[in-house]
Amino acid sequence: SRQRLIRVFQMKPTAIRSSKTMHVAFCADNNFVIPMATAARSLLENIDVRYQTYLYLLSDGISERNKQKINQSLDFNRTTITWYEVKDALDQNNFRNLPTRLPKVAFGRLLLPSVIPKDIDWVLYLDCDLIVVDDVSKMFEEFKSTAHPISAAPNLGPSLFQDALHLRHVKA
């Protein structure tokens, strides 16, 4: 059952002064703790101060020490952090047996509907290998106003960096 496969640990804010809420999820294992913490911190540093942010951090065996470090690095005045240990759920769903080079934790986002509280209608899932450089609250509100249950952005990584450096791939 869901209770057995997913363990929950929650850190609540010391004071809630926000009138709006945003729910954001990340997935990581111990190999991606620093990128996840960096992405979450950059999100919180750039979000509209009127938002109370709920972070859902899905863990595939992240150590308690690393969880404590992340908890200490984030602002609890406007943030509630809920950790979900999904290692057993990922193993049971055979994500590690898929023919891919991706780690099984990359499939953690597929567990979000069964992990997050049922009264939450909208969750913004962010990959850990990004830095938020602007307020995403406008995008989140626009996302909520659509009828699409899933939205995605193209991966601009390699071409964006190549263009920025004026490098062009030339076929011989």
Short mmCIF file of C-alpha atoms in Angstrom, two decimals:
data_model
loop_
_atom_site.label_atom_id
_atom_site.label_comp_id
_atom_site.label_asym_id
_atom_site.label_seq_id
_atom_site.Cartn_x
_atom_site.Cartn_y
_atom_site.Cartn_z
CA SER A 1 0.00 0.00 0.00
CA ARG A 2 0.97 3.65 -0.38
CA GLN A 3 1.66 4.05 3.35
CA ARG A 4 4.22 1.27 3.34
CA LEU A 5 6.09 2.37 0.21
CA ILE A 6 6.40 6.08 0.88
CA ARG A 7 7.67 7.56 4.15
CA VAL A 8 6.93 11.22 4.87
CA PHE A 9 8.86 13.82 6.88
CA GLN A 10 7.64 17.43 7.02
CA MET A 11 9.24 20.74 8.06
CA LYS A 12 6.70 23.52 8.58
CA PRO A 13 7.43 27.24 8.36
CA THR A 14 7.89 29.28 11.50
CA ALA A 15 5.51 31.97 10.28
CA ILE A 16 3.09 32.08 7.36
CA ARG A 17 2.54 35.60 6.04
CA SER A 18 1.71 34.81 2.43
CA SER A 19 -1.63 35.13 0.69
CA LYS A 20 -0.87 32.87 -2.31
CA THR A 21 0.49 29.35 -2.52
CA MET A 22 2.70 27.47 -4.95
CA HIS A 23 3.41 23.74 -4.87
CA VAL A 24 6.73 22.61 -6.37
CA ALA A 25 8.29 19.14 -6.59
CA PHE A 26 11.83 17.88 -7.12
CA CYS A 27 13.22 14.30 -7.25
CA ALA A 28 16.77 13.29 -6.38
CA ASP A 29 19.08 10.72 -4.89
CA ASN A 30 22.33 11.30 -2.96
CA ASN A 31 24.17 11.90 -6.26
CA PHE A 32 21.97 14.90 -7.03
CA VAL A 33 21.54 16.48 -3.59
CA ILE A 34 23.60 19.59 -4.32
CA PRO A 35 21.87 20.35 -7.65
CA MET A 36 18.45 19.82 -6.02
CA ALA A 37 19.33 22.15 -3.14
CA THR A 38 20.69 24.73 -5.59
CA ALA A 39 17.58 24.57 -7.79
CA ALA A 40 15.25 24.83 -4.78
CA ARG A 41 17.25 27.73 -3.32
CA SER A 42 17.24 29.59 -6.65
CA LEU A 43 13.47 29.09 -6.86
CA LEU A 44 12.92 30.53 -3.38
CA GLU A 45 15.31 33.43 -3.99
CA ASN A 46 13.36 34.51 -7.07
CA ILE A 47 9.73 33.83 -6.18
CA ASP A 48 7.25 36.58 -5.45
CA VAL A 49 7.30 37.25 -1.68
CA ARG A 50 3.50 36.99 -1.54
CA TYR A 51 3.74 33.24 -2.12
CA GLN A 52 3.87 30.55 0.52
CA THR A 53 5.85 27.77 -1.18
CA TYR A 54 5.30 24.08 -0.54
CA LEU A 55 8.24 21.96 -1.63
CA TYR A 56 7.69 18.24 -2.20
CA LEU A 57 11.12 16.61 -2.25
CA LEU A 58 11.07 13.03 -3.48
CA SER A 59 14.07 11.10 -2.23
CA ASP A 60 15.57 7.90 -3.52
CA GLY A 61 17.63 7.12 -0.43
CA ILE A 62 18.96 10.61 0.36
CA SER A 63 20.79 10.42 3.70
CA GLU A 64 19.32 12.10 6.78
CA ARG A 65 22.45 14.26 7.00
CA ASN A 66 21.91 15.57 3.46
CA LYS A 67 18.21 16.18 4.15
CA GLN A 68 19.13 18.22 7.23
CA LYS A 69 21.61 20.28 5.20
CA ILE A 70 18.94 21.07 2.60
CA ASN A 71 16.37 21.90 5.29
CA GLN A 72 18.82 24.31 6.93
CA SER A 73 19.63 26.04 3.64
CA LEU A 74 16.03 26.95 2.76
CA ASP A 75 13.80 29.74 4.10
CA PHE A 76 11.20 28.34 6.47
CA ASN A 77 9.35 31.64 6.84
CA ARG A 78 7.66 31.10 3.50
CA THR A 79 8.40 27.44 2.80
CA THR A 80 7.02 24.12 3.93
CA ILE A 81 9.25 21.19 3.00
CA THR A 82 7.82 17.70 2.80
CA TRP A 83 10.21 14.84 2.12
CA TYR A 84 8.88 11.67 0.52
CA GLU A 85 11.10 8.61 0.61
CA VAL A 86 10.14 6.85 -2.62
CA LYS A 87 12.98 4.33 -2.92
CA ASP A 88 10.73 1.33 -2.23
CA ALA A 89 8.00 2.63 -4.58
CA LEU A 90 10.57 3.11 -7.36
CA ASP A 91 11.92 -0.40 -6.81
CA GLN A 92 8.46 -1.97 -6.71
CA ASN A 93 7.42 -0.26 -9.93
CA ASN A 94 10.48 -1.71 -11.71
CA PHE A 95 11.85 1.68 -12.77
CA ARG A 96 15.37 0.36 -12.29
CA ASN A 97 14.79 -2.33 -14.92
CA LEU A 98 13.93 0.06 -17.75
CA PRO A 99 16.30 0.05 -20.74
CA THR A 100 17.72 3.51 -20.14
CA ARG A 101 20.85 5.14 -18.80
CA LEU A 102 18.78 7.39 -16.56
CA PRO A 103 18.83 6.66 -12.84
CA LYS A 104 15.54 5.31 -11.50
CA VAL A 105 14.98 8.50 -9.50
CA ALA A 106 14.42 10.29 -12.83
CA PHE A 107 11.09 8.47 -12.92
CA GLY A 108 10.08 9.75 -9.49
CA ARG A 109 7.98 12.46 -11.11
CA LEU A 110 5.64 9.70 -12.29
CA LEU A 111 4.84 8.98 -8.63
CA LEU A 112 3.68 12.55 -7.91
CA PRO A 113 -0.06 11.81 -8.28
CA SER A 114 0.18 9.08 -5.65
CA VAL A 115 2.50 11.05 -3.34
CA ILE A 116 1.21 14.59 -3.01
CA PRO A 117 -1.87 15.33 -0.88
CA LYS A 118 -5.13 14.72 -2.74
CA ASP A 119 -6.36 18.29 -2.12
CA ILE A 120 -3.50 19.76 -4.20
CA ASP A 121 -4.64 20.44 -7.75
CA TRP A 122 -1.46 21.89 -9.29
CA VAL A 123 2.21 21.03 -8.79
CA LEU A 124 5.12 22.50 -10.69
CA TYR A 125 7.76 19.80 -11.20
CA LEU A 126 11.28 21.10 -11.78
CA ASP A 127 14.34 19.11 -12.76
CA CYS A 128 17.26 19.44 -10.37
CA ASP A 129 19.75 20.52 -13.02
CA LEU A 130 18.44 24.04 -13.41
CA ILE A 131 18.85 27.43 -11.87
CA VAL A 132 15.74 29.61 -11.53
CA VAL A 133 16.71 33.13 -12.59
CA ASP A 134 13.29 34.80 -12.56
CA ASP A 135 10.01 34.64 -10.68
CA VAL A 136 8.10 31.54 -11.80
CA SER A 137 4.86 32.54 -10.06
CA LYS A 138 3.44 34.15 -13.23
CA MET A 139 4.17 30.96 -15.17
CA PHE A 140 2.61 28.90 -12.37
CA GLU A 141 -0.59 30.99 -12.41
CA GLU A 142 -0.77 30.76 -16.22
CA PHE A 143 -0.24 27.01 -15.99
CA LYS A 144 -3.10 26.73 -13.50
CA SER A 145 -5.43 28.64 -15.82
CA THR A 146 -5.02 26.12 -18.65
CA ALA A 147 -6.96 22.92 -19.06
CA HIS A 148 -3.76 20.95 -19.66
CA PRO A 149 -2.82 18.57 -16.84
CA ILE A 150 0.80 18.44 -18.04
CA SER A 151 2.93 21.17 -19.55
CA ALA A 152 6.59 21.03 -20.54
CA ALA A 153 9.33 23.25 -21.83
CA PRO A 154 11.81 22.24 -24.52
CA ASN A 155 15.33 21.31 -23.46
CA LEU A 156 17.38 24.23 -24.75
CA GLY A 157 20.59 23.32 -22.96
CA PRO A 158 23.16 22.38 -25.60
CA SER A 159 21.91 24.66 -28.40
CA LEU A 160 21.46 27.59 -26.02
CA PHE A 161 25.03 27.31 -24.79
CA GLN A 162 26.41 26.80 -28.28
CA ASP A 163 24.59 29.90 -29.52
CA ALA A 164 25.77 31.90 -26.51
CA LEU A 165 29.34 30.94 -27.27
CA HIS A 166 28.89 31.40 -31.04
CA LEU A 167 29.85 27.80 -31.61
CA ARG A 168 28.31 26.02 -34.53
CA HIS A 169 28.32 22.33 -35.23
CA VAL A 170 29.60 21.94 -38.77
CA LYS A 171 28.99 18.70 -40.61
CA ALA A 172 31.94 17.58 -42.70
#
